[in-house]
PDB file of C-alpha atoms in Angstrom:
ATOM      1  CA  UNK A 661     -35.984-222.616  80.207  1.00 67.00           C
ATOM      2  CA  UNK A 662     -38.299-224.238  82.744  1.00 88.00           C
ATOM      3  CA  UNK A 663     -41.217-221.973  82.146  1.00 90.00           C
ATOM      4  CA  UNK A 664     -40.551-222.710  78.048  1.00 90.00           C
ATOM      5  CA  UNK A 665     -40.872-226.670  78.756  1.00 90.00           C
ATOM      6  CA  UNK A 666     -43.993-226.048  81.081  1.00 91.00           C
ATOM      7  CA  UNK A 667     -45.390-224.103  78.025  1.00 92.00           C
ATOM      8  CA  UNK A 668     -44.635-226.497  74.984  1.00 91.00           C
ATOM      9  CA  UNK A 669     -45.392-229.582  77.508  1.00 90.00           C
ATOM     10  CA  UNK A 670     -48.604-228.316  78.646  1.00 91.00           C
ATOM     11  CA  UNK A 671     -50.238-227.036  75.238  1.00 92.00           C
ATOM     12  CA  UNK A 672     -48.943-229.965  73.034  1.00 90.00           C
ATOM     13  CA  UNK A 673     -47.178-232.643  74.456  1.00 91.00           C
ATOM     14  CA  UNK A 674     -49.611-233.338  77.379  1.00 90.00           C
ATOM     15  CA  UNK A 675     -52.371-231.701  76.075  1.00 90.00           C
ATOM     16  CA  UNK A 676     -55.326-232.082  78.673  1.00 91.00           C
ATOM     17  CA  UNK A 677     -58.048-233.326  76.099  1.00 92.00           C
ATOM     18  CA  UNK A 678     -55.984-235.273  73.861  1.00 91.00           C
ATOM     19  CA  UNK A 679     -53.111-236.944  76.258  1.00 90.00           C
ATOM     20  CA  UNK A 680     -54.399-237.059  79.730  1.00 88.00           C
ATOM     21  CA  UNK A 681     -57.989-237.629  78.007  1.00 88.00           C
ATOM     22  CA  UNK A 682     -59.372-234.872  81.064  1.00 89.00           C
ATOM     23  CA  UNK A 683     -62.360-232.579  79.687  1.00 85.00           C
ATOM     24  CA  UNK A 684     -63.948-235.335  77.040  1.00 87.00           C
ATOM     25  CA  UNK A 685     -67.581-234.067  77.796  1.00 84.00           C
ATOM     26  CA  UNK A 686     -67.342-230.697  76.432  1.00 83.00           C
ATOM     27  CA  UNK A 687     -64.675-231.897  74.075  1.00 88.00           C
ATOM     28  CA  UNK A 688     -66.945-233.492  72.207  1.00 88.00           C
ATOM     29  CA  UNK A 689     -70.358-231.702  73.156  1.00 85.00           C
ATOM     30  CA  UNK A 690     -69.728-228.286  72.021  1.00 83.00           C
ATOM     31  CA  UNK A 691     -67.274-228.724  68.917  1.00 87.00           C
ATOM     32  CA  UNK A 692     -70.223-228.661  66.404  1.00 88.00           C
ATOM     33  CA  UNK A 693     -69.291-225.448  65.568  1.00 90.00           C
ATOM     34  CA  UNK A 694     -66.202-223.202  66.007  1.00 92.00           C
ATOM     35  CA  UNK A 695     -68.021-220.235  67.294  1.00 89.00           C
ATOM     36  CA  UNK A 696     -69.610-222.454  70.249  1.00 86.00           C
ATOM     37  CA  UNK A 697     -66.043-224.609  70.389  1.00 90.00           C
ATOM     38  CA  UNK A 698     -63.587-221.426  70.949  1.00 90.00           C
ATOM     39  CA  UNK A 699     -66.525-219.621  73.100  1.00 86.00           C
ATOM     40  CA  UNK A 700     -66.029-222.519  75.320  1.00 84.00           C
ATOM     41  CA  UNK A 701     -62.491-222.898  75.261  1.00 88.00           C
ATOM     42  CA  UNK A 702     -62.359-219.355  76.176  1.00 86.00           C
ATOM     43  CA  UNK A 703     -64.649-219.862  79.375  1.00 83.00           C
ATOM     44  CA  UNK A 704     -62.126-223.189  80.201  1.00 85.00           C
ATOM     45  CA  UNK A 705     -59.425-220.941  79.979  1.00 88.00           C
ATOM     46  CA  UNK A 706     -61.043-218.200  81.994  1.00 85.00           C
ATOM     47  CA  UNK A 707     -61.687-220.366  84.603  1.00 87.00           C
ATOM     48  CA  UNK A 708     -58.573-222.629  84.593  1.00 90.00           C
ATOM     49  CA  UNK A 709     -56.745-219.706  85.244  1.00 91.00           C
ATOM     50  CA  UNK A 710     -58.462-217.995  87.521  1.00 89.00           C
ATOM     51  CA  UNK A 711     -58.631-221.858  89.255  1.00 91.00           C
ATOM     52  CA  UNK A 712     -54.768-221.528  88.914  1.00 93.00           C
ATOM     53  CA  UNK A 713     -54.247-218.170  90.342  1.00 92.00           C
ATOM     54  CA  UNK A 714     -56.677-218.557  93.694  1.00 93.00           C
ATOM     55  CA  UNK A 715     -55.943-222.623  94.333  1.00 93.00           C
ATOM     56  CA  UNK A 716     -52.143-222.213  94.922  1.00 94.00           C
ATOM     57  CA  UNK A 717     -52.226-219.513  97.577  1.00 94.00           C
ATOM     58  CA  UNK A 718     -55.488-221.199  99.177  1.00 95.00           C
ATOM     59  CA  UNK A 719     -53.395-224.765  99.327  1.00 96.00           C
ATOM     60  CA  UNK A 720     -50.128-223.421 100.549  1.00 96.00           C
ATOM     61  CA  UNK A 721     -51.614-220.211 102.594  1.00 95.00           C
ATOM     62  CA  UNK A 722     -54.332-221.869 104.537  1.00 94.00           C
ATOM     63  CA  UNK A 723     -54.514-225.970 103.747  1.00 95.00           C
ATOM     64  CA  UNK A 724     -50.794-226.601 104.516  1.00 95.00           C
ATOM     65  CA  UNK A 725     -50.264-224.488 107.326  1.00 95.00           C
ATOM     66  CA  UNK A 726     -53.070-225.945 109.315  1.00 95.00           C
ATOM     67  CA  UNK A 727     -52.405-229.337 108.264  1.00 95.00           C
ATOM     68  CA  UNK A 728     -55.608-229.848 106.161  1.00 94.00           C
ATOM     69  CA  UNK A 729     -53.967-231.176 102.925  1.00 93.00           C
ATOM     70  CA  UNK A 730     -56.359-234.149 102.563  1.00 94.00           C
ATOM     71  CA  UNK A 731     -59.322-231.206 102.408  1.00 94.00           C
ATOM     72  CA  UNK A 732     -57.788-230.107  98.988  1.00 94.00           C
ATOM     73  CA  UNK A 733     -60.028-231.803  96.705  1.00 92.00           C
ATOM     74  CA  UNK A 734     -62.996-230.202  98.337  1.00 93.00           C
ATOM     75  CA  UNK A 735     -61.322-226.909  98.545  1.00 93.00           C
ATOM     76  CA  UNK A 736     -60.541-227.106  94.820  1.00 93.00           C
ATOM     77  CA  UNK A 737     -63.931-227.988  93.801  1.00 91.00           C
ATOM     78  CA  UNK A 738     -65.615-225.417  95.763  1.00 91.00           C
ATOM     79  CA  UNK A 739     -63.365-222.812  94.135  1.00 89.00           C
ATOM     80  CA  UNK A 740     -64.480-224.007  90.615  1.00 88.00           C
ATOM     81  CA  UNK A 741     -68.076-224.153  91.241  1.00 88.00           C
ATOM     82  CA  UNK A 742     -67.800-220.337  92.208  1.00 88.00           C
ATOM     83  CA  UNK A 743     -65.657-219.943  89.510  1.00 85.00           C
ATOM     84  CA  UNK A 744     -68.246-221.508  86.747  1.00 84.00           C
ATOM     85  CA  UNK A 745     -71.539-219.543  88.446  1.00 86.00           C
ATOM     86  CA  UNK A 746     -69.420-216.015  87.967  1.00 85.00           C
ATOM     87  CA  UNK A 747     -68.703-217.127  84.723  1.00 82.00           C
ATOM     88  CA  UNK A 748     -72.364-218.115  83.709  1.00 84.00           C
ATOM     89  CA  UNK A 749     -73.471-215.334  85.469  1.00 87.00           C
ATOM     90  CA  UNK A 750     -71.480-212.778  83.053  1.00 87.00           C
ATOM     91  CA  UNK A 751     -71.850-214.746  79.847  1.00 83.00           C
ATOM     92  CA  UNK A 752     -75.507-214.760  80.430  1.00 87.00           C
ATOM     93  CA  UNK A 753     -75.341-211.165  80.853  1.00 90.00           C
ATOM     94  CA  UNK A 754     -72.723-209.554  77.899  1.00 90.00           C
ATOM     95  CA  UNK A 755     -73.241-212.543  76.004  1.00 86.00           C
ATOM     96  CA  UNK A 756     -76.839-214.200  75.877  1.00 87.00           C
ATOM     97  CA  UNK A 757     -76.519-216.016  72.636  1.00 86.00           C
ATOM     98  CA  UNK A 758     -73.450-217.961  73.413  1.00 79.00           C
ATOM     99  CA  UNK A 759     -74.702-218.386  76.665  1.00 80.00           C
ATOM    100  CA  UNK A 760     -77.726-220.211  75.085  1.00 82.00           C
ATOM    101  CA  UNK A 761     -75.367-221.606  72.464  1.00 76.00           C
ATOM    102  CA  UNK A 762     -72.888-223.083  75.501  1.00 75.00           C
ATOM    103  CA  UNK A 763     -76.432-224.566  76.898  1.00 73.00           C
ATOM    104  CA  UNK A 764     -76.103-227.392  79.887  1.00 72.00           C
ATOM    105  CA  UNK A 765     -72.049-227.786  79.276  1.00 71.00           C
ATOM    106  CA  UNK A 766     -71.252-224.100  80.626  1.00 73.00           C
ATOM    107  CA  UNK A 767     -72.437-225.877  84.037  1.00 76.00           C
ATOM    108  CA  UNK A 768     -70.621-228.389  83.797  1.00 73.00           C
ATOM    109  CA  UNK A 769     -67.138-226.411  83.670  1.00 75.00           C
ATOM    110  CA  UNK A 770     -67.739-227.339  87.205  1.00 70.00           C
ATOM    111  CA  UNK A 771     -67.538-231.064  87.171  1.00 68.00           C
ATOM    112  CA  UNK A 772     -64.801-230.676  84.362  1.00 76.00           C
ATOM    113  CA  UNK A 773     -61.995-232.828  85.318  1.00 83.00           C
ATOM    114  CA  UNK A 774     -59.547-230.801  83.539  1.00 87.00           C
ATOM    115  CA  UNK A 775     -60.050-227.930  85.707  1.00 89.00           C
ATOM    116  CA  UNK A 776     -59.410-229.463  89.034  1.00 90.00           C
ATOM    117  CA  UNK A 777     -56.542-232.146  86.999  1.00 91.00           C
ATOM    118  CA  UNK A 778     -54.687-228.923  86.325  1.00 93.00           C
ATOM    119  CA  UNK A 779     -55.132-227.483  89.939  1.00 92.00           C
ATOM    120  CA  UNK A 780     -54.063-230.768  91.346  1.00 93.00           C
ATOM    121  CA  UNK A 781     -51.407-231.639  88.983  1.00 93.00           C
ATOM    122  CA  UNK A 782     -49.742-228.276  89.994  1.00 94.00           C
ATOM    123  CA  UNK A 783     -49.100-228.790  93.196  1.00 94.00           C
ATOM    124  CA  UNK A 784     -48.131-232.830  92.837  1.00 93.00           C
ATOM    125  CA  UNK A 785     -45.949-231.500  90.612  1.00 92.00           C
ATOM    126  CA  UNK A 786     -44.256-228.831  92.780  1.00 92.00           C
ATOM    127  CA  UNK A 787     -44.876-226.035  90.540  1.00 94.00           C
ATOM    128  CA  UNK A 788     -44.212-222.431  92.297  1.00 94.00           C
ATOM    129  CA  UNK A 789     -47.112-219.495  91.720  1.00 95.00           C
ATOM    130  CA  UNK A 790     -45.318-218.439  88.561  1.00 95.00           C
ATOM    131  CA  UNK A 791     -44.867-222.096  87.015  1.00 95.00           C
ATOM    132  CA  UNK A 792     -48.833-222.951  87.953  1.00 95.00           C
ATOM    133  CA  UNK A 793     -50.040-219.691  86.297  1.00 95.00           C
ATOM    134  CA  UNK A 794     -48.068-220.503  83.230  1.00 95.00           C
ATOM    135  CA  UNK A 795     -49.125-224.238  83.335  1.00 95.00           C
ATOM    136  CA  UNK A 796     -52.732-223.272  83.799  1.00 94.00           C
ATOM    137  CA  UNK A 797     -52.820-220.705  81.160  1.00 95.00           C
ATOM    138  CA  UNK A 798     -51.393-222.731  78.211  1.00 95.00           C
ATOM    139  CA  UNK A 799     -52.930-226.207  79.492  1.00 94.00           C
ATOM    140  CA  UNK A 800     -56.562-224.016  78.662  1.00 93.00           C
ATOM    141  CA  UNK A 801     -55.382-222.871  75.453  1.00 94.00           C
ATOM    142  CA  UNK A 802     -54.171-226.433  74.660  1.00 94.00           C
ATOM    143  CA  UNK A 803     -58.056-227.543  75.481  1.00 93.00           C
ATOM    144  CA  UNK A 804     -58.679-224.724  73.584  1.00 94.00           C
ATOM    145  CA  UNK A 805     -56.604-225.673  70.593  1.00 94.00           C
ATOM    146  CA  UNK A 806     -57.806-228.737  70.476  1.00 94.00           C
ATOM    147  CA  UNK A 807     -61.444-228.356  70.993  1.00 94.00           C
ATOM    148  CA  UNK A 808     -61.515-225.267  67.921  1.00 95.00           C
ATOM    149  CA  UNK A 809     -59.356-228.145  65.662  1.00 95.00           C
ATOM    150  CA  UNK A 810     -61.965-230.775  66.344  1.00 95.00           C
ATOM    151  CA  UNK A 811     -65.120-228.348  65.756  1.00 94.00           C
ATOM    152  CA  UNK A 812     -63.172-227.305  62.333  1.00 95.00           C
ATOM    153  CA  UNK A 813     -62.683-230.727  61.472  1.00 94.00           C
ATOM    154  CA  UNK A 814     -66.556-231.898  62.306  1.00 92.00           C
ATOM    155  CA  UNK A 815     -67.695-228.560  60.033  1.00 92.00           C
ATOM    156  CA  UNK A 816     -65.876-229.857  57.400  1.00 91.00           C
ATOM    157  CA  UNK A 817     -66.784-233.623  57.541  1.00 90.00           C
ATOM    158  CA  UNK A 818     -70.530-232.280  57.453  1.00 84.00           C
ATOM    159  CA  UNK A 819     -70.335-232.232  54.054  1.00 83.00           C
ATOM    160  CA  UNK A 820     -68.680-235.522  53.270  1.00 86.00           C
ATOM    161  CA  UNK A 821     -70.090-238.601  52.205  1.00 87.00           C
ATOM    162  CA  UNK A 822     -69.718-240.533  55.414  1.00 88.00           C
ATOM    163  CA  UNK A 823     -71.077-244.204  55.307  1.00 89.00           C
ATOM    164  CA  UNK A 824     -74.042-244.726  57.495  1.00 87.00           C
ATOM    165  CA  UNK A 825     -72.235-246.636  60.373  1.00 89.00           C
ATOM    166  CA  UNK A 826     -69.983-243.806  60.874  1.00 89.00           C
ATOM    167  CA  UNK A 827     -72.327-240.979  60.950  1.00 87.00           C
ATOM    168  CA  UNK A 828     -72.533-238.889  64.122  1.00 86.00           C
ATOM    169  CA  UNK A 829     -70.393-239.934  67.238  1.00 87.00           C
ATOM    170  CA  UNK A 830     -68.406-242.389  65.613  1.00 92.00           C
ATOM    171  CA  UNK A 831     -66.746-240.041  62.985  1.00 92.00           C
ATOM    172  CA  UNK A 832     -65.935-237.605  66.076  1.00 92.00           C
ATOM    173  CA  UNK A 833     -64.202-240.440  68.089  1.00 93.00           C
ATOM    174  CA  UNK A 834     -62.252-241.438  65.100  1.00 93.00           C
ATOM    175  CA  UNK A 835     -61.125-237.868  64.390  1.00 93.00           C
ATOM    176  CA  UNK A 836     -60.573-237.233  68.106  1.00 93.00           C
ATOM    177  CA  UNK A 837     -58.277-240.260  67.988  1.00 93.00           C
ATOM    178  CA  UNK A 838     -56.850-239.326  65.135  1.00 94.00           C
ATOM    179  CA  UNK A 839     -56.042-235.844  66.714  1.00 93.00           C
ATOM    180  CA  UNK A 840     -54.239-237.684  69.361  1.00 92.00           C
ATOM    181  CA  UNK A 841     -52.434-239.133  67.426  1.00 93.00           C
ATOM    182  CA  UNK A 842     -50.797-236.211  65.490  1.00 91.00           C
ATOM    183  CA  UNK A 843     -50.550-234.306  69.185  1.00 89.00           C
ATOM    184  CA  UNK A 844     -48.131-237.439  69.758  1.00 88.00           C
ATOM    185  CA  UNK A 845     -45.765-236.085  67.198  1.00 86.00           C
ATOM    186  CA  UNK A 846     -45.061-233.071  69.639  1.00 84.00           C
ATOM    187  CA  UNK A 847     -43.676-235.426  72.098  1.00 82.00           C
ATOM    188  CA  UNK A 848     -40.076-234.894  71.057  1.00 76.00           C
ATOM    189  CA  UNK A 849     -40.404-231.463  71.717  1.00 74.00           C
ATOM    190  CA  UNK A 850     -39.752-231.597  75.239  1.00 68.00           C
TER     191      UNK A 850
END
């Protein structure tokens, strides 16, 4: 039941993007288009798991046990940069057009707050291996939920009649707003 209410809480209720308002920059940089929005929801996820799976064991294996807690920002970050270069380094390689496509946000995966929120937030939260896996996993396919709605959404709106004022940036804040604001509904889910 535990592992259901991590799932539910982290895809929907406190959805990264849309709740905790963690990942904005590619949020709303690469949802032009789906192909570019899910290709970078799928790197997120890649790497917030991955983040998930080596940050736990790294924290309680070698932080804890010699007493170097306070070093687990650093740590974390570390992990993610090498994370983000392997990651660039095969899109670049199987995948040159989305690499191209992805452009100056696939670096910055790295400085993503939502990545190192989620590795954080699991271990203030006192999540075991298990319960961090599954909260990393679905809190990267709620980013990547959220960021394929929102490049649907600004496809569509493309070819609306959208009053001068609104054009651009604005309309996507509004919509992202009003995306929060429907995620809200999930809250009595959990």
């Amino acid at each position: 039941m535990n592992l259901f209410v991590i799932i539910i809480s982290s895809m929907l209720v406190s959805n990264v993007v849309l709740s905790q308002f963690l990942g904005i920059c590619p949020f709303l940089g690469v949802s032009k288009k789906v192909g570019t929005a899910v290709g970078m929801g799928a790197a997120v996820t890649f790497v917030i798991t991955i983040a998930c799976m080596i940050t736990y064991p790294i924290y309680y294996g070698i932080l804890v046990p010699l007493k170097l807690e306070y070093l687990q920002t650093i740590a974390f970050i570390l992990i993610i940069a090498a994370l983000v270069q392997f990651v660039e380094m095969a899109l670049k390689k199987f995948m040159p057009s989305l690499h191209a496509s992805l452009g100056v946000y696939l670096p910055l995966i790295t400085t993503n707050c939502a990545v190192l929120g989620v590795a954080i937030n699991n271990i203030s939260d006192g999540y075991n291996f298990i319960e961090s896996l599954v909260c990393g996993i679905c809190t990267a396919l709620g980013f990547l939920i959220a960021i394929a709605i929102l490049a649907g959404i600004r496809e569509r709106i493309e070819y609306n009649n959208i009053p001068d004022s609104f054009k651009g940036t604005p309309i996507v804040l509004v919509t992202a707003s009003l995306m929060a604001i429907a995620f809200c509904g999930f809250a009595g889910l959990v």
